[in-house]
Amino acid sequence: MVVGDIATGTDLLVIGAGPGGYVAAIRAAQKGIDTTLVEKDAYGGTCLNYGCIPSKALITGANLAHEAGHAEEMGIHADPVVDMSQLRDWKSGVVDQLTGGVEKLCKANGVNLVEGTARFKDENAVRIAHGGEGQGSETIEFEHCIIATGSRVIQIPGFDFGDEPVWSSRDALEADTVPERLVVVGGGYIGMELSTTFAKLGADVTVVEMLDDILPGYESDVARVVRKRAEDLGIDMHFGEGASGWREEDDGIMVTTETEDGEENEYRADKVLVAVGRSPVTDTMDIESAGLEADDRGFLSVDDRRRTDVEHIYAVGDVVEDTPMLAHVASKEGIVAAEHIAGEPVAFDSQAVPAAVFTDPEIGTVGMTEADAEEAGFSPVVGQMPFRASGRALTTNHADGFVRIVADEESGFVLGAQIVGPEASELIAELAFAIEMGATLEDVASTIHTHPTLAEAVMEAAENALGQAIHTLNR
């Protein structure tokens, strides 16, 4: 028997329980707002279930196995065997612990949880279709709404994720075996993270990228460090080629590519991973019924409070135009939206947003590059510290890369930083904080850093920008 449509009401309806949605819901409930959170799949969204967390767990396992098997110069000899099924189970356990924690936190803070798919009836109500036969539906009326539906992987012509040899990033993270030959379409951060991971797990990896280098958007000398390491791992890279299709062969598949000049190339593989980016999910909710309109790419326009063109409907995370698709950005936006709905004088006005890539070595960036600073009218001064001059980096046997700080020469204010090297994702936080608080080069350089640590390289880079570095040559 199908349950009929029933109607309920809430002060705030949040659609999507990813890092933007569940954070917004919890903060709103903490502010005393009657809050309902709707999720159709899994609490934690793509990040916790199919992206950030499982990928980092898999990367950790791959790094551990690779380092154990390549430490002869330290006098350590080992031949580790990776049980992919067990590694996958461990990774899934980490995911389950975190997603279960999200659900418990929501309930503990008084958030009403509803499972189902939301579609707008009008600007003050949605219809929730509950999953499963006979589950029926309900209408939820709201005073405010936050859209936090995230993004999905982009599928390219000729590569259907429903076909067994074609992997999305989600499929790759669920693999219980390592393919002997893997072709990766896309040399962006997701493609390079998974390329290095599977290479360390024993796959013969080929990367195909339409552009002339990996990691578009990052400075060439940063990308160069990662590319060199990928080559050392045996990853074969081909630039200026777009994937055009694939066909089955007796011993696997053949992936075909084409250059701008029409030249065709072929690469043998057992699996092909398509990692060419993500697109916002705004086409599943009948947003037009609420008076909303996405742009031609599917993004929604918002103000600095994260209000859409319909004032009481907000949007956060990957669905927002001109915002990086980063979980921590979505969470911050969710907090801003929730607090504004609670009547607080807030706005999304972060001075700088850090980003990290978990390749080998890692990349961490925040704020302006030297070119950005010049374009913005500053006279930038740059300081750099190579990790090969860092005692701690050498003792970890990871000394590739550098810390670079960009500052305004006149005032000394830190404007940005680029780090490529060990633990870059952690080190970048200090410089994000420096920019946010308005710190100068002298502030960073005069702060005593623990010895021996990787963080000392941040201090030395600031000293280098001031022309007074001790442990590297001054520019």
XYZ file of N, CA and C in Angstrom, residues 7-205:
597
model
N 1.504 16.640 4.754
C 2.155 17.947 4.784
C 2.656 18.255 6.189
N 3.900 18.758 6.259
C 4.475 19.214 7.518
C 5.137 20.559 7.263
N 5.602 21.188 8.350
C 6.244 22.481 8.200
C 7.531 22.568 8.991
N 8.418 23.467 8.585
C 9.685 23.687 9.282
C 10.128 25.125 9.055
N 10.894 25.655 9.988
C 11.419 27.011 9.796
C 12.482 27.022 8.702
N 13.373 26.027 8.743
C 14.460 25.948 7.761
C 14.517 24.549 7.170
N 14.506 24.476 5.866
C 14.693 23.216 5.161
C 16.050 23.248 4.472
N 16.889 22.267 4.755
C 18.185 22.138 4.097
C 18.126 20.925 3.175
N 18.446 21.140 1.913
C 18.394 20.058 0.925
C 19.819 19.606 0.624
N 20.180 18.421 1.088
C 21.514 17.877 0.875
C 22.320 17.845 2.153
N 22.829 16.651 2.518
C 23.539 16.478 3.792
C 25.032 16.293 3.608
N 25.601 16.996 2.625
C 27.045 17.010 2.468
C 27.670 17.991 3.440
N 28.958 18.311 3.261
C 29.646 19.196 4.209
C 29.090 20.612 4.248
N 28.348 21.024 3.238
C 27.667 22.314 3.301
C 26.347 22.193 4.027
N 25.575 21.170 3.665
C 24.229 21.021 4.203
C 24.164 20.605 5.651
N 24.918 19.560 6.037
C 24.784 19.107 7.423
C 25.379 20.124 8.402
N 26.445 20.807 7.987
C 27.018 21.851 8.843
C 26.028 22.998 9.024
N 25.365 23.398 7.932
C 24.361 24.455 8.016
C 23.212 24.045 8.926
N 22.772 22.798 8.784
C 21.652 22.322 9.592
C 21.994 22.311 11.076
N 23.174 21.816 11.417
C 23.583 21.772 12.821
C 23.708 23.177 13.396
N 24.354 24.090 12.650
C 24.508 25.452 13.163
C 23.149 26.126 13.336
N 22.246 25.929 12.401
C 20.913 26.532 12.522
C 20.186 25.986 13.746
N 20.257 24.673 13.964
C 19.610 24.074 15.131
C 20.234 24.593 16.417
N 21.547 24.813 16.419
C 22.214 25.379 17.593
C 21.713 26.787 17.902
N 21.246 27.477 16.857
C 20.726 28.831 17.029
C 19.243 28.841 17.369
N 18.668 27.672 17.609
C 17.268 27.602 18.013
C 16.274 27.577 16.882
N 16.740 27.338 15.665
C 15.853 27.294 14.504
C 15.348 25.866 14.293
N 14.048 25.699 14.105
C 13.477 24.392 13.780
C 13.968 24.010 12.378
N 14.819 22.994 12.307
C 15.544 22.680 11.074
C 15.271 21.256 10.616
N 15.018 21.109 9.322
C 14.815 19.796 8.699
C 15.864 19.616 7.612
N 16.530 18.472 7.642
C 17.579 18.165 6.672
C 17.130 16.988 5.812
N 17.117 17.182 4.499
C 16.691 16.152 3.562
C 17.899 15.603 2.816
N 18.045 14.291 2.780
C 19.149 13.637 2.068
C 18.603 12.405 1.351
N 18.951 12.265 0.071
C 18.436 11.135 -0.698
C 19.374 9.940 -0.726
N 20.645 10.148 -0.350
C 21.627 9.076 -0.513
C 22.281 8.705 0.808
N 23.311 9.459 1.202
C 24.068 9.115 2.409
C 24.517 10.378 3.116
N 24.408 10.386 4.444
C 24.837 11.544 5.217
C 26.347 11.738 5.066
N 26.731 12.998 4.889
C 28.120 13.319 4.628
C 28.382 13.661 3.174
N 27.429 13.321 2.294
C 27.553 13.677 0.888
C 28.702 12.992 0.174
N 29.043 13.528 -0.989
C 30.114 12.957 -1.800
C 31.439 12.952 -1.052
N 31.733 14.032 -0.327
C 33.029 14.158 0.332
C 33.306 12.989 1.275
N 32.397 12.743 2.193
C 32.635 11.700 3.184
C 32.472 10.302 2.612
N 31.558 10.139 1.653
C 31.224 8.797 1.172
C 31.989 8.362 -0.070
N 32.202 9.278 -1.006
C 32.743 8.872 -2.308
C 33.905 9.735 -2.791
N 34.423 10.621 -1.944
C 35.452 11.539 -2.422
C 36.585 11.740 -1.446
N 36.547 12.870 -0.729
C 37.664 13.294 0.122
C 38.159 12.201 1.053
N 37.261 11.633 1.840
C 37.672 10.699 2.885
C 38.118 9.348 2.331
N 37.322 8.676 1.508
C 37.805 7.380 0.998
C 39.052 7.503 0.145
N 39.190 8.589 -0.610
C 40.391 8.738 -1.431
C 41.624 8.920 -0.558
N 41.507 9.694 0.518
C 42.662 9.892 1.388
C 43.017 8.609 2.139
N 42.002 7.806 2.475
C 42.276 6.515 3.106
C 43.032 5.606 2.146
N 42.597 5.568 0.887
C 43.268 4.736 -0.112
C 44.680 5.244 -0.383
N 44.835 6.561 -0.439
C 46.159 7.155 -0.640
C 47.097 6.782 0.508
N 46.585 6.809 1.731
C 47.406 6.441 2.889
C 47.894 5.003 2.780
N 46.996 4.087 2.408
C 47.387 2.699 2.252
C 48.418 2.506 1.155
N 48.203 3.176 0.016
C 49.136 3.058 -1.103
C 50.505 3.623 -0.733
N 50.519 4.767 -0.045
C 51.789 5.367 0.372
C 52.555 4.453 1.329
N 51.833 3.859 2.266
C 52.468 2.985 3.245
C 53.098 1.778 2.567
N 52.358 1.164 1.647
C 52.880 -0.006 0.946
C 54.083 0.353 0.086
N 54.002 1.492 -0.605
C 55.092 1.895 -1.492
C 56.347 2.236 -0.702
N 56.195 2.964 0.391
C 57.370 3.350 1.180
C 58.019 2.130 1.823
N 57.197 1.198 2.288
C 57.761 -0.009 2.897
C 58.585 -0.806 1.894
N 58.167 -0.762 0.640
C 58.868 -1.527 -0.388
C 59.979 -0.782 -1.083
N 60.200 0.499 -0.714
C 61.228 1.304 -1.370
C 62.057 2.068 -0.345
N 62.532 1.368 0.669
C 63.322 2.020 1.719
C 64.680 1.365 1.868
N 65.194 0.799 0.760
C 66.472 0.091 0.837
C 67.613 0.989 1.286
N 67.588 2.273 0.847
C 68.704 3.151 1.206
C 68.749 3.429 2.703
N 67.638 3.208 3.401
C 67.626 3.317 4.858
C 68.044 2.005 5.530
N 68.265 0.998 4.717
C 68.581 -0.302 5.272
C 67.361 -1.123 5.615
N 66.221 -0.694 5.099
C 64.970 -1.409 5.355
C 64.584 -2.161 4.092
N 64.435 -3.467 4.199
C 64.118 -4.307 3.048
C 62.800 -5.029 3.299
N 61.846 -4.793 2.433
C 60.533 -5.404 2.591
C 59.891 -5.576 1.220
N 58.980 -6.509 1.145
C 58.231 -6.754 -0.085
C 56.755 -6.874 0.288
N 56.106 -5.720 0.552
C 54.732 -5.758 1.057
C 53.742 -6.295 0.020
N 52.743 -6.975 0.502
C 51.652 -7.486 -0.328
C 50.381 -6.760 0.083
N 49.708 -6.148 -0.875
C 48.498 -5.387 -0.588
C 47.274 -6.250 -0.863
N 46.464 -6.447 0.140
C 45.183 -7.118 -0.002
C 44.145 -6.025 -0.263
N 43.815 -5.815 -1.530
C 42.936 -4.703 -1.891
C 41.557 -4.837 -1.267
N 41.074 -6.056 -1.142
C 39.766 -6.258 -0.539
C 39.769 -5.800 0.916
N 40.851 -6.137 1.637
C 40.942 -5.733 3.036
C 41.177 -4.234 3.152
N 41.979 -3.669 2.249
C 42.202 -2.226 2.247
C 40.892 -1.492 1.997
N 40.095 -2.019 1.069
C 38.792 -1.408 0.786
C 37.887 -1.490 2.018
N 37.896 -2.622 2.708
C 37.063 -2.772 3.903
C 37.484 -1.794 4.996
N 38.805 -1.608 5.156
C 39.287 -0.644 6.150
C 38.842 0.757 5.791
N 38.987 1.097 4.509
C 38.564 2.417 4.025
C 37.070 2.617 4.270
N 36.274 1.593 3.994
C 34.829 1.691 4.199
C 34.498 1.851 5.676
N 35.290 1.224 6.549
C 35.079 1.383 7.981
C 35.296 2.809 8.434
N 36.321 3.451 7.875
C 36.570 4.860 8.183
C 35.385 5.708 7.741
N 34.907 5.444 6.530
C 33.764 6.189 5.986
C 32.530 5.988 6.857
N 32.239 4.737 7.218
C 31.049 4.447 8.026
C 31.106 5.149 9.381
N 32.301 5.181 9.970
C 32.444 5.838 11.264
C 32.113 7.323 11.163
N 32.586 7.961 10.101
C 32.364 9.394 9.947
C 30.931 9.716 9.551
N 30.368 8.953 8.620
C 28.992 9.239 8.197
C 28.009 8.944 9.321
N 28.278 7.875 10.078
C 27.443 7.600 11.237
C 27.538 8.703 12.259
N 28.732 9.280 12.387
C 28.926 10.397 13.301
C 28.139 11.624 12.892
N 28.066 11.874 11.578
C 27.292 13.018 11.078
C 25.824 12.859 11.450
N 25.280 11.678 11.230
C 23.877 11.437 11.556
C 23.617 11.626 13.053
N 24.525 11.096 13.878
C 24.358 11.239 15.326
C 24.446 12.700 15.764
N 25.370 13.449 15.171
C 25.517 14.856 15.518
C 24.268 15.653 15.144
N 23.709 15.337 13.975
C 22.487 16.029 13.556
C 21.356 15.767 14.553
N 21.169 14.509 14.904
C 20.098 14.154 15.838
C 20.343 14.767 17.213
N 21.600 14.732 17.667
C 21.925 15.264 18.986
C 21.683 16.766 19.076
N 21.792 17.456 17.948
C 21.548 18.898 17.917
C 20.101 19.249 17.600
N 19.264 18.235 17.452
C 17.845 18.489 17.250
C 17.420 18.703 15.821
N 18.252 18.295 14.856
C 17.889 18.419 13.439
C 16.939 17.289 13.063
N 15.848 17.630 12.392
C 14.915 16.622 11.893
C 15.460 16.033 10.601
N 15.651 14.730 10.542
C 16.220 14.083 9.364
C 15.130 13.419 8.536
N 15.186 13.679 7.239
C 14.220 13.106 6.309
C 14.974 12.501 5.139
N 14.685 11.267 4.813
C 15.313 10.614 3.668
C 14.388 10.701 2.466
N 14.953 11.148 1.348
C 14.154 11.260 0.139
C 14.707 12.294 -0.813
N 14.026 12.473 -1.933
C 14.436 13.422 -2.974
C 13.483 14.600 -2.979
N 14.034 15.804 -2.889
C 13.228 17.016 -2.795
C 13.048 17.668 -4.167
N 11.807 18.083 -4.427
C 11.495 18.888 -5.613
C 10.608 20.051 -5.168
N 10.941 21.247 -5.656
C 10.170 22.421 -5.266
C 8.764 22.377 -5.877
N 7.765 22.673 -5.023
C 6.397 22.877 -5.506
C 6.183 24.354 -5.827
N 6.754 25.187 -4.957
C 6.749 26.631 -5.143
C 7.865 27.195 -4.281
N 7.880 28.490 -4.063
C 8.999 29.083 -3.326
C 8.913 28.885 -1.816
N 7.880 28.211 -1.355
C 7.740 27.960 0.078
C 7.442 26.508 0.425
N 7.596 25.604 -0.539
C 7.294 24.203 -0.253
C 8.030 23.285 -1.211
N 8.393 22.102 -0.696
C 8.963 21.053 -1.538
C 8.164 19.775 -1.327
N 8.218 18.930 -2.310
C 7.637 17.595 -2.180
C 8.789 16.616 -2.048
N 8.745 15.792 -1.028
C 9.783 14.805 -0.775
C 9.282 13.434 -1.205
N 9.946 12.845 -2.197
C 9.628 11.478 -2.617
C 10.537 10.536 -1.857
N 9.953 9.686 -1.039
C 10.738 8.749 -0.245
C 11.135 7.549 -1.083
N 12.352 7.072 -0.880
C 12.849 5.942 -1.649
C 12.167 4.645 -1.259
N 12.111 3.727 -2.206
C 11.549 2.409 -1.920
C 10.083 2.314 -2.274
N 9.681 1.148 -2.696
C 8.303 0.913 -3.104
C 7.359 1.055 -1.913
N 6.280 1.812 -2.124
C 5.293 1.975 -1.081
C 5.636 2.989 -0.013
N 6.724 3.729 -0.191
C 7.156 4.678 0.841
C 6.419 6.010 0.752
N 5.817 6.297 -0.407
C 5.012 7.500 -0.533
C 5.813 8.776 -0.574
N 5.166 9.883 -0.209
C 5.806 11.191 -0.276
C 5.198 12.102 0.774
N 5.812 13.247 0.915
C 5.275 14.256 1.823
C 5.647 15.633 1.312
N 4.872 16.612 1.723
C 5.160 18.000 1.407
C 5.669 18.696 2.658
N 6.778 19.420 2.497
C 7.329 20.189 3.606
C 7.297 21.666 3.234
N 6.594 22.428 4.040
C 6.555 23.877 3.848
C 7.644 24.516 4.713
N 8.237 25.572 4.220
C 9.362 26.183 4.930
C 9.308 27.701 4.858
N 9.968 28.336 5.848
C 10.156 29.781 5.805
C 11.458 30.134 5.095
N 12.482 29.322 5.332
C 13.777 29.493 4.669
C 14.242 28.147 4.141
N 15.086 28.193 3.124
C 15.624 26.965 2.533
C 17.083 27.183 2.159
N 17.885 26.154 2.362
C 19.276 26.176 1.902
C 19.466 25.019 0.935
N 19.873 25.332 -0.283
C 20.166 24.304 -1.288
C 21.642 23.933 -1.166
N 21.885 22.651 -0.890
C 23.267 22.169 -0.711
C 23.405 20.799 -1.369
N 23.034 20.745 -2.634
C 22.943 19.458 -3.338
C 24.248 19.015 -3.991
N 25.292 19.836 -3.903
C 26.610 19.387 -4.335
C 26.791 19.254 -5.832
N 27.647 18.311 -6.218
C 28.011 18.152 -7.623
C 28.122 16.677 -7.972
N 28.205 16.406 -9.263
C 28.372 15.043 -9.763
C 29.545 15.016 -10.747
N 30.099 13.831 -10.977
C 31.197 13.712 -11.931
C 30.689 13.988 -13.339
N 31.551 14.585 -14.147
C 31.208 14.863 -15.542
C 31.488 13.617 -16.376
N 30.516 13.251 -17.178
C 30.675 12.115 -18.081
C 30.929 12.637 -19.487
N 31.885 12.042 -20.191
C 32.220 12.512 -21.530
C 31.696 11.538 -22.574
N 31.427 12.021 -23.788
C 30.892 11.147 -24.840
C 31.800 9.945 -25.092
N 31.172 8.795 -25.231
C 31.918 7.583 -25.537
C 32.366 6.805 -24.320
N 32.138 7.366 -23.133
C 32.573 6.709 -21.901
C 31.416 6.698 -20.908
N 30.637 5.642 -20.959
C 29.471 5.495 -20.100
C 29.887 4.814 -18.799
N 29.632 5.476 -17.667
C 30.011 4.889 -16.381
C 29.263 3.598 -16.077
N 28.225 3.324 -16.837
C 27.511 2.065 -16.665
C 28.240 0.883 -17.276
N 29.247 1.154 -18.119
C 30.022 0.084 -18.741
C 31.107 -0.395 -17.780
N 31.260 -1.689 -17.660
C 32.128 -2.279 -16.646
C 33.579 -1.788 -16.698
N 34.202 -1.596 -17.871
C 35.609 -1.159 -17.873
C 35.799 0.329 -17.596
N 34.700 1.116 -17.582
C 34.808 2.570 -17.430
C 34.556 2.946 -15.977
N 35.545 3.562 -15.370
C 35.464 3.972 -13.974
C 35.218 5.464 -13.832
N 34.365 5.836 -12.888
C 34.369 7.184 -12.338
C 35.301 7.154 -11.132
N 35.551 8.297 -10.522
C 36.392 8.298 -9.321
C 35.748 7.460 -8.221
N 34.432 7.472 -8.162
C 33.715 6.655 -7.162
C 33.961 5.170 -7.396
N 33.924 4.744 -8.650
C 34.190 3.337 -8.960
C 35.610 2.950 -8.570
N 36.561 3.832 -8.851
C 37.964 3.544 -8.538
C 38.157 3.336 -7.045
N 37.441 4.120 -6.241
C 37.588 4.029 -4.795
C 36.906 2.797 -4.216
N 36.080 2.133 -5.011
C 35.415 0.910 -4.568
C 36.098 -0.340 -5.105
N 37.200 -0.182 -5.841
C 37.862 -1.323 -6.472
C 38.395 -2.290 -5.418
N 38.182 -3.604 -5.665
C 38.747 -4.605 -4.755
C 39.925 -5.338 -5.380
N 40.289 -4.918 -6.603
C 41.497 -5.415 -7.254
C 42.180 -4.251 -7.953
N 43.474 -4.386 -8.185
C 44.232 -3.357 -8.896
C 44.367 -3.774 -10.353
N 43.887 -2.950 -11.290
C 44.034 -3.315 -12.700
C 45.503 -3.336 -13.104
N 45.844 -4.270 -13.964
C 47.234 -4.327 -14.429
C 47.591 -3.085 -15.223
N 46.624 -2.616 -16.046
C 46.847 -1.422 -16.874
C 45.666 -0.470 -16.675
N 45.971 0.770 -16.345
C 44.935 1.773 -16.097
C 45.216 3.019 -16.917
N 44.236 3.426 -17.722
C 44.319 4.701 -18.432
C 43.463 5.708 -17.675
N 44.044 6.856 -17.347
C 43.331 7.917 -16.642
C 43.113 9.075 -17.603
N 41.860 9.441 -17.797
C 41.512 10.564 -18.664
C 41.346 11.795 -17.790
N 42.299 12.708 -17.877
C 42.254 13.922 -17.074
C 43.439 14.016 -16.131
N 44.207 15.096 -16.245
C 45.379 15.301 -15.406
C 45.176 16.363 -14.350
N 43.903 16.582 -13.953
C 43.624 17.504 -12.865
C 43.932 16.859 -11.528
N 43.458 17.484 -10.444
C 43.874 16.997 -9.123
C 43.304 15.623 -8.812
N 42.068 15.337 -9.235
C 41.502 14.013 -8.960
C 42.227 12.959 -9.782
N 42.461 13.254 -11.048
C 43.166 12.307 -11.910
C 44.570 12.017 -11.411
N 45.279 13.048 -10.954
C 46.652 12.833 -10.506
C 46.713 12.156 -9.136
N 45.783 12.472 -8.241
C 45.753 11.769 -6.961
C 45.559 10.271 -7.168
N 44.596 9.910 -8.023
C 44.311 8.495 -8.226
C 45.358 7.824 -9.105
N 45.970 8.561 -10.005
C 47.041 7.996 -10.831
C 48.210 7.552 -9.968
N 48.657 8.450 -9.081
C 49.789 8.102 -8.231
C 49.425 6.985 -7.260
N 48.187 6.987 -6.794
C 47.748 5.940 -5.867
C 47.802 4.563 -6.514
N 47.218 4.436 -7.698
C 47.187 3.132 -8.348
C 48.562 2.717 -8.872
N 49.394 3.706 -9.219
C 50.762 3.358 -9.607
C 51.504 2.751 -8.424
N 51.308 3.312 -7.236
C 51.963 2.771 -6.046
C 51.416 1.403 -5.658
N 50.175 1.136 -6.047
C 49.578 -0.166 -5.759
C 49.939 -1.223 -6.802
N 50.678 -0.797 -7.836
C 51.186 -1.760 -8.801
C 50.633 -1.686 -10.195
N 49.744 -0.751 -10.478
C 49.175 -0.640 -11.812
C 50.145 0.065 -12.766
N 50.057 -0.283 -14.032
C 50.776 0.406 -15.103
C 49.852 1.531 -15.572
N 50.176 2.779 -15.222
C 49.253 3.902 -15.390
C 49.670 4.803 -16.549
